mmCIF file of C-alpha atoms in Angstrom:
data_model
loop_
_atom_site.group_PDB
_atom_site.id
_atom_site.type_symbol
_atom_site.label_atom_id
_atom_site.label_comp_id
_atom_site.label_asym_id
_atom_site.label_seq_id
_atom_site.Cartn_x
_atom_site.Cartn_y
_atom_site.Cartn_z
ATOM 1 C CA MET B 1 0.163 6.775 5.107
ATOM 2 C CA PRO B 2 3.264 5.486 7.773
ATOM 3 C CA THR B 3 7.003 5.890 7.087
ATOM 4 C CA ILE B 4 9.570 3.487 7.240
ATOM 5 C CA GLN B 5 10.346 5.281 10.517
ATOM 6 C CA HIS B 6 6.988 4.439 11.880
ATOM 7 C CA VAL B 7 7.521 1.006 11.237
ATOM 8 C CA CYS B 8 10.964 1.128 12.902
ATOM 9 C CA ASP B 9 9.517 2.580 15.808
ATOM 10 C CA TYR B 10 7.013 -0.211 16.328
ATOM 11 C CA LEU B 11 9.670 -2.774 15.540
ATOM 12 C CA GLU B 12 11.982 -1.048 18.361
ATOM 13 C CA GLN B 13 9.063 -1.039 21.017
ATOM 14 C CA GLN B 14 8.598 -4.374 20.477
ATOM 15 C CA MET B 15 12.268 -6.148 20.275
ATOM 16 C CA PRO B 16 14.717 -3.109 21.185
ATOM 17 C CA THR B 17 17.684 -3.423 19.191
ATOM 18 C CA GLY B 18 19.492 -3.263 23.040
ATOM 19 C CA LEU B 19 18.832 -7.029 23.191
ATOM 20 C CA ALA B 20 20.717 -8.177 20.357
ATOM 21 C CA GLU B 21 24.239 -9.811 20.575
ATOM 22 C CA ASN B 22 27.052 -7.929 20.274
ATOM 23 C CA TRP B 23 28.151 -9.500 17.191
ATOM 24 C CA ASP B 24 24.854 -9.092 15.508
ATOM 25 C CA ASN B 25 23.919 -6.525 13.030
ATOM 26 C CA VAL B 26 20.203 -5.144 13.806
ATOM 27 C CA GLY B 27 17.822 -2.442 12.839
ATOM 28 C CA LEU B 28 17.364 -0.406 9.816
ATOM 29 C CA LEU B 29 20.033 -1.865 7.542
ATOM 30 C CA LEU B 30 18.804 -0.412 4.313
ATOM 31 C CA GLY B 31 16.552 2.748 3.251
ATOM 32 C CA ASP B 32 14.990 6.032 3.686
ATOM 33 C CA ARG B 33 13.642 6.403 7.582
ATOM 34 C CA GLY B 34 11.471 9.401 5.986
ATOM 35 C CA ALA B 35 10.026 7.435 3.026
ATOM 36 C CA SER B 36 6.198 6.372 3.263
ATOM 37 C CA VAL B 37 5.563 2.457 2.884
ATOM 38 C CA SER B 38 2.102 1.078 1.969
ATOM 39 C CA ARG B 39 3.537 -2.849 1.496
ATOM 40 C CA VAL B 40 5.772 -4.372 3.982
ATOM 41 C CA MET B 41 6.978 -8.065 3.558
ATOM 42 C CA THR B 42 8.213 -10.169 6.443
ATOM 43 C CA CYS B 43 10.581 -13.158 5.979
ATOM 44 C CA LEU B 44 12.956 -15.412 7.496
ATOM 45 C CA THR B 45 15.915 -14.680 4.986
ATOM 46 C CA LEU B 46 16.488 -12.566 2.241
ATOM 47 C CA THR B 47 17.097 -15.052 -0.679
ATOM 48 C CA PRO B 48 17.369 -14.470 -4.426
ATOM 49 C CA ASP B 49 13.654 -15.683 -4.655
ATOM 50 C CA SER B 50 12.071 -13.560 -1.621
ATOM 51 C CA VAL B 51 14.127 -10.562 -3.078
ATOM 52 C CA ALA B 52 12.364 -11.339 -6.320
ATOM 53 C CA GLU B 53 8.894 -11.689 -4.775
ATOM 54 C CA ALA B 54 9.586 -8.229 -2.903
ATOM 55 C CA VAL B 55 10.562 -6.598 -6.177
ATOM 56 C CA GLY B 56 7.767 -7.695 -8.051
ATOM 57 C CA ARG B 57 5.094 -7.085 -5.493
ATOM 58 C CA GLY B 58 5.921 -3.110 -5.189
ATOM 59 C CA ALA B 59 7.339 -4.008 -1.263
ATOM 60 C CA GLY B 60 8.802 -0.699 0.407
ATOM 61 C CA MET B 61 10.064 -2.635 3.238
ATOM 62 C CA VAL B 62 11.106 -6.104 4.000
ATOM 63 C CA VAL B 63 11.363 -6.984 7.722
ATOM 64 C CA THR B 64 13.731 -10.058 7.542
ATOM 65 C CA HIS B 65 15.037 -12.041 10.812
ATOM 66 C CA HIS B 66 18.328 -12.708 9.428
ATOM 67 C CA PRO B 67 20.231 -9.699 8.461
ATOM 68 C CA LEU B 68 21.402 -8.574 5.125
ATOM 69 C CA PRO B 69 23.922 -7.537 5.323
ATOM 70 C CA PHE B 70 25.103 -9.568 7.871
ATOM 71 C CA ARG B 71 28.922 -9.132 7.857
ATOM 72 C CA PRO B 72 30.203 -5.777 6.583
ATOM 73 C CA LEU B 73 30.837 -5.668 2.674
ATOM 74 C CA ASN B 74 34.024 -3.931 1.038
ATOM 75 C CA SER B 75 32.014 -3.312 -2.056
ATOM 76 C CA ILE B 76 28.448 -3.780 -3.205
ATOM 77 C CA THR B 77 28.143 -5.086 -6.759
ATOM 78 C CA THR B 78 26.528 -8.109 -8.536
ATOM 79 C CA ASP B 79 29.277 -9.978 -8.401
ATOM 80 C CA SER B 80 28.305 -11.712 -5.203
ATOM 81 C CA VAL B 81 24.954 -12.732 -4.273
ATOM 82 C CA PRO B 82 24.664 -10.317 -1.306
ATOM 83 C CA GLY B 83 25.737 -7.524 -3.292
ATOM 84 C CA LYS B 84 23.373 -8.495 -5.819
ATOM 85 C CA MET B 85 20.451 -8.925 -3.747
ATOM 86 C CA ILE B 86 21.332 -5.208 -2.007
ATOM 87 C CA TRP B 87 21.889 -3.683 -5.361
ATOM 88 C CA GLN B 88 17.987 -4.791 -6.511
ATOM 89 C CA LEU B 89 16.750 -3.807 -3.317
ATOM 90 C CA ALA B 90 18.129 -0.009 -3.289
ATOM 91 C CA GLY B 91 17.147 -0.098 -6.866
ATOM 92 C CA SER B 92 13.820 -0.764 -6.412
ATOM 93 C CA GLY B 93 13.516 1.536 -3.144
ATOM 94 C CA ILE B 94 12.821 -1.321 -0.559
ATOM 95 C CA ALA B 95 14.040 -0.734 2.811
ATOM 96 C CA VAL B 96 15.322 -3.550 4.866
ATOM 97 C CA TYR B 97 15.234 -3.735 8.758
ATOM 98 C CA SER B 98 16.569 -6.745 10.676
ATOM 99 C CA PRO B 99 15.512 -7.458 14.380
ATOM 100 C CA HIS B 100 17.600 -10.993 14.622
ATOM 101 C CA THR B 101 18.712 -12.099 17.916
ATOM 102 C CA ALA B 102 16.657 -9.057 19.910
ATOM 103 C CA PHE B 103 13.647 -10.606 18.256
ATOM 104 C CA ASP B 104 15.099 -13.958 19.801
ATOM 105 C CA SER B 105 15.628 -12.403 23.342
ATOM 106 C CA ALA B 106 12.391 -10.028 23.204
ATOM 107 C CA ALA B 107 9.651 -10.425 26.123
ATOM 108 C CA ALA B 108 7.372 -11.246 23.530
ATOM 109 C CA GLY B 109 10.125 -12.823 20.907
ATOM 110 C CA ILE B 110 10.614 -16.053 19.064
ATOM 111 C CA ASN B 111 12.029 -18.284 21.900
ATOM 112 C CA GLN B 112 8.880 -16.880 24.309
ATOM 113 C CA ARG B 113 6.692 -17.907 21.785
ATOM 114 C CA LEU B 114 7.962 -21.225 20.939
ATOM 115 C CA ALA B 115 7.732 -22.137 24.643
ATOM 116 C CA ARG B 116 4.315 -20.988 24.648
ATOM 117 C CA ARG B 117 3.423 -23.278 21.610
ATOM 118 C CA LEU B 118 4.740 -26.034 23.533
ATOM 119 C CA ASN B 119 2.426 -25.327 26.509
ATOM 120 C CA LEU B 120 5.214 -24.521 29.113
ATOM 121 C CA ASP B 121 4.490 -23.280 32.492
ATOM 122 C CA GLU B 122 6.383 -21.051 34.528
ATOM 123 C CA ILE B 123 8.300 -19.483 31.550
ATOM 124 C CA HIS B 124 11.350 -17.676 32.015
ATOM 125 C CA PRO B 125 14.958 -17.141 30.773
ATOM 126 C CA LEU B 126 17.035 -19.414 30.110
ATOM 127 C CA VAL B 127 20.121 -17.365 30.835
ATOM 128 C CA ALA B 128 19.664 -14.594 32.692
ATOM 129 C CA SER B 129 20.764 -11.013 31.521
ATOM 130 C CA GLN B 130 22.847 -8.820 33.815
ATOM 131 C CA VAL B 131 21.829 -5.872 31.557
ATOM 132 C CA ALA B 132 18.790 -3.956 33.448
ATOM 133 C CA GLY B 133 15.836 -4.082 30.809
ATOM 134 C CA HIS B 134 17.013 -7.335 29.154
ATOM 135 C CA PRO B 135 14.903 -10.392 29.664
ATOM 136 C CA GLY B 136 17.827 -12.864 28.679
ATOM 137 C CA SER B 137 18.801 -15.337 26.421
ATOM 138 C CA GLY B 138 16.396 -18.275 25.588
ATOM 139 C CA ARG B 139 13.766 -19.715 27.616
ATOM 140 C CA MET B 140 12.889 -22.397 29.934
ATOM 141 C CA GLY B 141 9.904 -23.959 31.393
ATOM 142 C CA ARG B 142 8.120 -26.878 33.070
ATOM 143 C CA LEU B 143 5.592 -29.448 31.133
ATOM 144 C CA SER B 144 3.015 -30.933 33.791
ATOM 145 C CA PRO B 145 2.654 -33.688 33.739
ATOM 146 C CA ALA B 146 5.912 -34.906 32.032
ATOM 147 C CA ILE B 147 5.566 -36.562 28.617
ATOM 148 C CA PRO B 148 7.809 -39.014 26.383
ATOM 149 C CA ALA B 149 9.980 -37.600 23.859
ATOM 150 C CA GLU B 150 7.485 -39.188 21.085
ATOM 151 C CA SER B 151 4.939 -36.774 21.944
ATOM 152 C CA VAL B 152 7.111 -33.837 22.075
ATOM 153 C CA ALA B 153 8.422 -34.919 18.870
ATOM 154 C CA ALA B 154 4.511 -34.896 17.806
ATOM 155 C CA LEU B 155 3.776 -31.894 19.432
ATOM 156 C CA LEU B 156 6.895 -29.929 17.512
ATOM 157 C CA LYS B 157 6.034 -31.382 14.108
ATOM 158 C CA GLN B 158 2.200 -29.960 14.808
ATOM 159 C CA GLN B 159 3.033 -26.607 16.237
ATOM 160 C CA LEU B 160 6.100 -25.813 13.640
ATOM 161 C CA GLY B 161 5.049 -27.891 10.332
ATOM 162 C CA CYS B 162 8.056 -29.511 10.363
ATOM 163 C CA PRO B 163 8.517 -32.740 8.620
ATOM 164 C CA ARG B 164 10.579 -34.699 11.211
ATOM 165 C CA VAL B 165 12.314 -33.958 14.677
ATOM 166 C CA GLN B 166 15.868 -35.408 15.135
ATOM 167 C CA TYR B 167 16.683 -36.558 18.478
ATOM 168 C CA ALA B 168 19.774 -37.229 20.852
ATOM 169 C CA GLY B 169 19.556 -38.254 24.120
ATOM 170 C CA PRO B 170 18.341 -41.454 26.562
ATOM 171 C CA ALA B 171 16.070 -43.936 25.446
ATOM 172 C CA GLY B 172 12.800 -43.920 27.343
ATOM 173 C CA HIS B 173 13.072 -40.421 28.067
ATOM 174 C CA ARG B 174 10.167 -38.088 29.718
ATOM 175 C CA ALA B 175 10.609 -34.413 29.145
ATOM 176 C CA GLN B 176 9.425 -32.219 32.350
ATOM 177 C CA THR B 177 11.779 -29.448 32.438
ATOM 178 C CA VAL B 178 12.447 -27.981 29.131
ATOM 179 C CA GLY B 179 14.730 -25.191 27.451
ATOM 180 C CA ILE B 180 14.744 -23.777 24.475
ATOM 181 C CA ALA B 181 16.913 -21.807 22.280
ATOM 182 C CA CYS B 182 15.553 -20.909 18.584
ATOM 183 C CA GLY B 183 17.937 -21.297 15.687
ATOM 184 C CA SER B 184 21.459 -22.479 15.817
ATOM 185 C CA GLY B 185 20.904 -23.005 19.267
ATOM 186 C CA GLY B 186 23.237 -25.938 20.341
ATOM 187 C CA SER B 187 25.398 -23.679 22.000
ATOM 188 C CA PHE B 188 22.887 -22.932 24.715
ATOM 189 C CA LEU B 189 22.928 -26.677 25.442
ATOM 190 C CA ASP B 190 25.737 -26.222 28.210
ATOM 191 C CA ALA B 191 23.345 -23.873 29.647
ATOM 192 C CA ALA B 192 20.390 -26.023 29.702
ATOM 193 C CA ILE B 193 22.123 -28.750 31.827
ATOM 194 C CA ARG B 194 23.303 -26.026 34.088
ATOM 195 C CA ALA B 195 19.940 -24.808 34.711
ATOM 196 C CA GLY B 196 18.478 -28.321 35.339
ATOM 197 C CA CYS B 197 16.519 -29.003 32.274
ATOM 198 C CA ASP B 198 15.983 -32.719 31.077
ATOM 199 C CA THR B 199 15.455 -31.348 27.592
ATOM 200 C CA PHE B 200 16.657 -28.974 25.400
ATOM 201 C CA VAL B 201 14.593 -27.772 21.832
ATOM 202 C CA THR B 202 16.475 -25.699 19.141
ATOM 203 C CA GLY B 203 16.852 -25.850 15.313
ATOM 204 C CA GLU B 204 20.333 -26.961 14.687
ATOM 205 C CA ALA B 205 23.173 -28.600 16.717
ATOM 206 C CA ASN B 206 26.384 -30.041 15.771
ATOM 207 C CA PHE B 207 27.477 -33.745 16.304
ATOM 208 C CA HIS B 208 29.515 -32.797 19.455
ATOM 209 C CA ALA B 209 26.519 -31.246 21.209
ATOM 210 C CA CYS B 210 24.589 -34.507 19.915
ATOM 211 C CA LEU B 211 27.171 -36.793 21.885
ATOM 212 C CA GLU B 212 27.044 -34.013 25.003
ATOM 213 C CA ALA B 213 23.381 -34.533 25.054
ATOM 214 C CA HIS B 214 23.658 -38.351 25.474
ATOM 215 C CA ALA B 215 26.397 -38.407 27.641
ATOM 216 C CA SER B 216 24.340 -35.881 30.115
ATOM 217 C CA LYS B 217 21.487 -37.694 29.619
ATOM 218 C CA ILE B 218 19.168 -34.914 28.226
ATOM 219 C CA GLY B 219 17.129 -35.136 25.634
ATOM 220 C CA LEU B 220 17.990 -32.883 22.978
ATOM 221 C CA PHE B 221 15.389 -32.059 19.749
ATOM 222 C CA LEU B 222 16.160 -30.744 16.515
ATOM 223 C CA VAL B 223 13.545 -29.259 14.628
ATOM 224 C CA GLY B 224 15.521 -27.569 11.613
ATOM 225 C CA HIS B 225 16.536 -23.826 11.647
ATOM 226 C CA TYR B 226 14.039 -22.786 9.440
ATOM 227 C CA PHE B 227 11.125 -24.086 11.607
ATOM 228 C CA SER B 228 12.082 -23.046 14.922
ATOM 229 C CA GLU B 229 11.955 -19.148 13.396
ATOM 230 C CA ARG B 230 9.655 -19.108 10.453
ATOM 231 C CA PHE B 231 6.445 -19.254 12.384
ATOM 232 C CA ALA B 232 7.251 -16.277 14.027
ATOM 233 C CA VAL B 233 7.753 -14.034 11.125
ATOM 234 C CA GLU B 234 4.066 -15.273 9.738
ATOM 235 C CA GLU B 235 3.186 -13.954 13.271
ATOM 236 C CA LEU B 236 4.747 -10.630 12.951
ATOM 237 C CA ALA B 237 3.089 -9.978 9.584
ATOM 238 C CA ILE B 238 -0.279 -10.501 10.906
ATOM 239 C CA GLU B 239 0.820 -8.118 14.090
ATOM 240 C CA LEU B 240 2.063 -5.505 11.562
ATOM 241 C CA ALA B 241 -1.046 -5.429 9.624
ATOM 242 C CA GLU B 242 -3.029 -5.039 13.091
ATOM 243 C CA LYS B 243 -0.744 -1.903 13.701
ATOM 244 C CA PHE B 244 -0.534 -0.472 10.329
ATOM 245 C CA PRO B 245 -4.213 -1.379 8.655
ATOM 246 C CA ASP B 246 -3.341 1.022 5.627
ATOM 247 C CA CYS B 247 -0.630 -1.076 4.656
ATOM 248 C CA GLU B 248 -0.810 -4.375 2.684
ATOM 249 C CA ILE B 249 1.655 -6.676 4.782
ATOM 250 C CA TRP B 250 2.426 -10.138 4.249
ATOM 251 C CA ALA B 251 4.809 -12.978 4.980
ATOM 252 C CA SER B 252 6.916 -14.032 2.131
ATOM 253 C CA ARG B 253 4.775 -16.624 -0.092
ATOM 254 C CA VAL B 254 8.184 -18.242 -1.715
ATOM 255 C CA GLU B 255 10.234 -18.626 0.839
ATOM 256 C CA ASN B 256 10.642 -22.264 1.984
ATOM 257 C CA ASN B 257 13.018 -24.381 4.112
ATOM 258 C CA PRO B 258 16.247 -25.048 2.020
ATOM 259 C CA LEU B 259 16.568 -28.885 2.988
ATOM 260 C CA LEU B 260 14.937 -31.218 1.845
ATOM 261 C CA VAL B 261 13.557 -34.556 3.451
ATOM 262 C CA PHE B 262 13.814 -37.449 0.924
#
């Protein structure tokens, strides 16, 4: 039977915590490294629903993309939602591990996986790293041949299961050099422009980034934060199950996009 530390070691090998942004909170955030584990759940975010699922199904560990806690807590009580979730998890002996931005940037991380789902060639980091062994942030690559914006949107919907794709940019746009940043990646738009991308795909961006895309004549595609990352935690559950065949490992079955489209 593997221990929590065995799972941590594998995750560290695949997505080293040294790749995380300096503001992030990654690694083992709750739990006993020496405890054995037979059930592991992956999820994008720990919510009251996904915590209840982990507790109800007897998970010994949750690998959540988004950290809990993310920011320091002065107290852990049931008076706040994060405190209540941590209290429930600890009370049920459930460890919590988060790779977050280390998973985003890893050589086989979320941005790399998304680039492959878009069938990009010549994939490389959007922002190069000055740190040895760090592959860099985001990804970019080329579509061959170039395809119209409508085809990019259709491909994203097919590959990520998102019900809609928002677009900001020039009319009649054709995509060839594509930049990618999963999650709240709007801040990478300037980097995509500097790198010569004509297209940029991310989860979400603010209004001013959309205006900048119009002004810069770059096609900006927004798939939603959830859909830009959830597919990767589903794949991670499959990979963990292959690595630890004695464990029951699954991606949360209750987790869903918190935003509804009417």
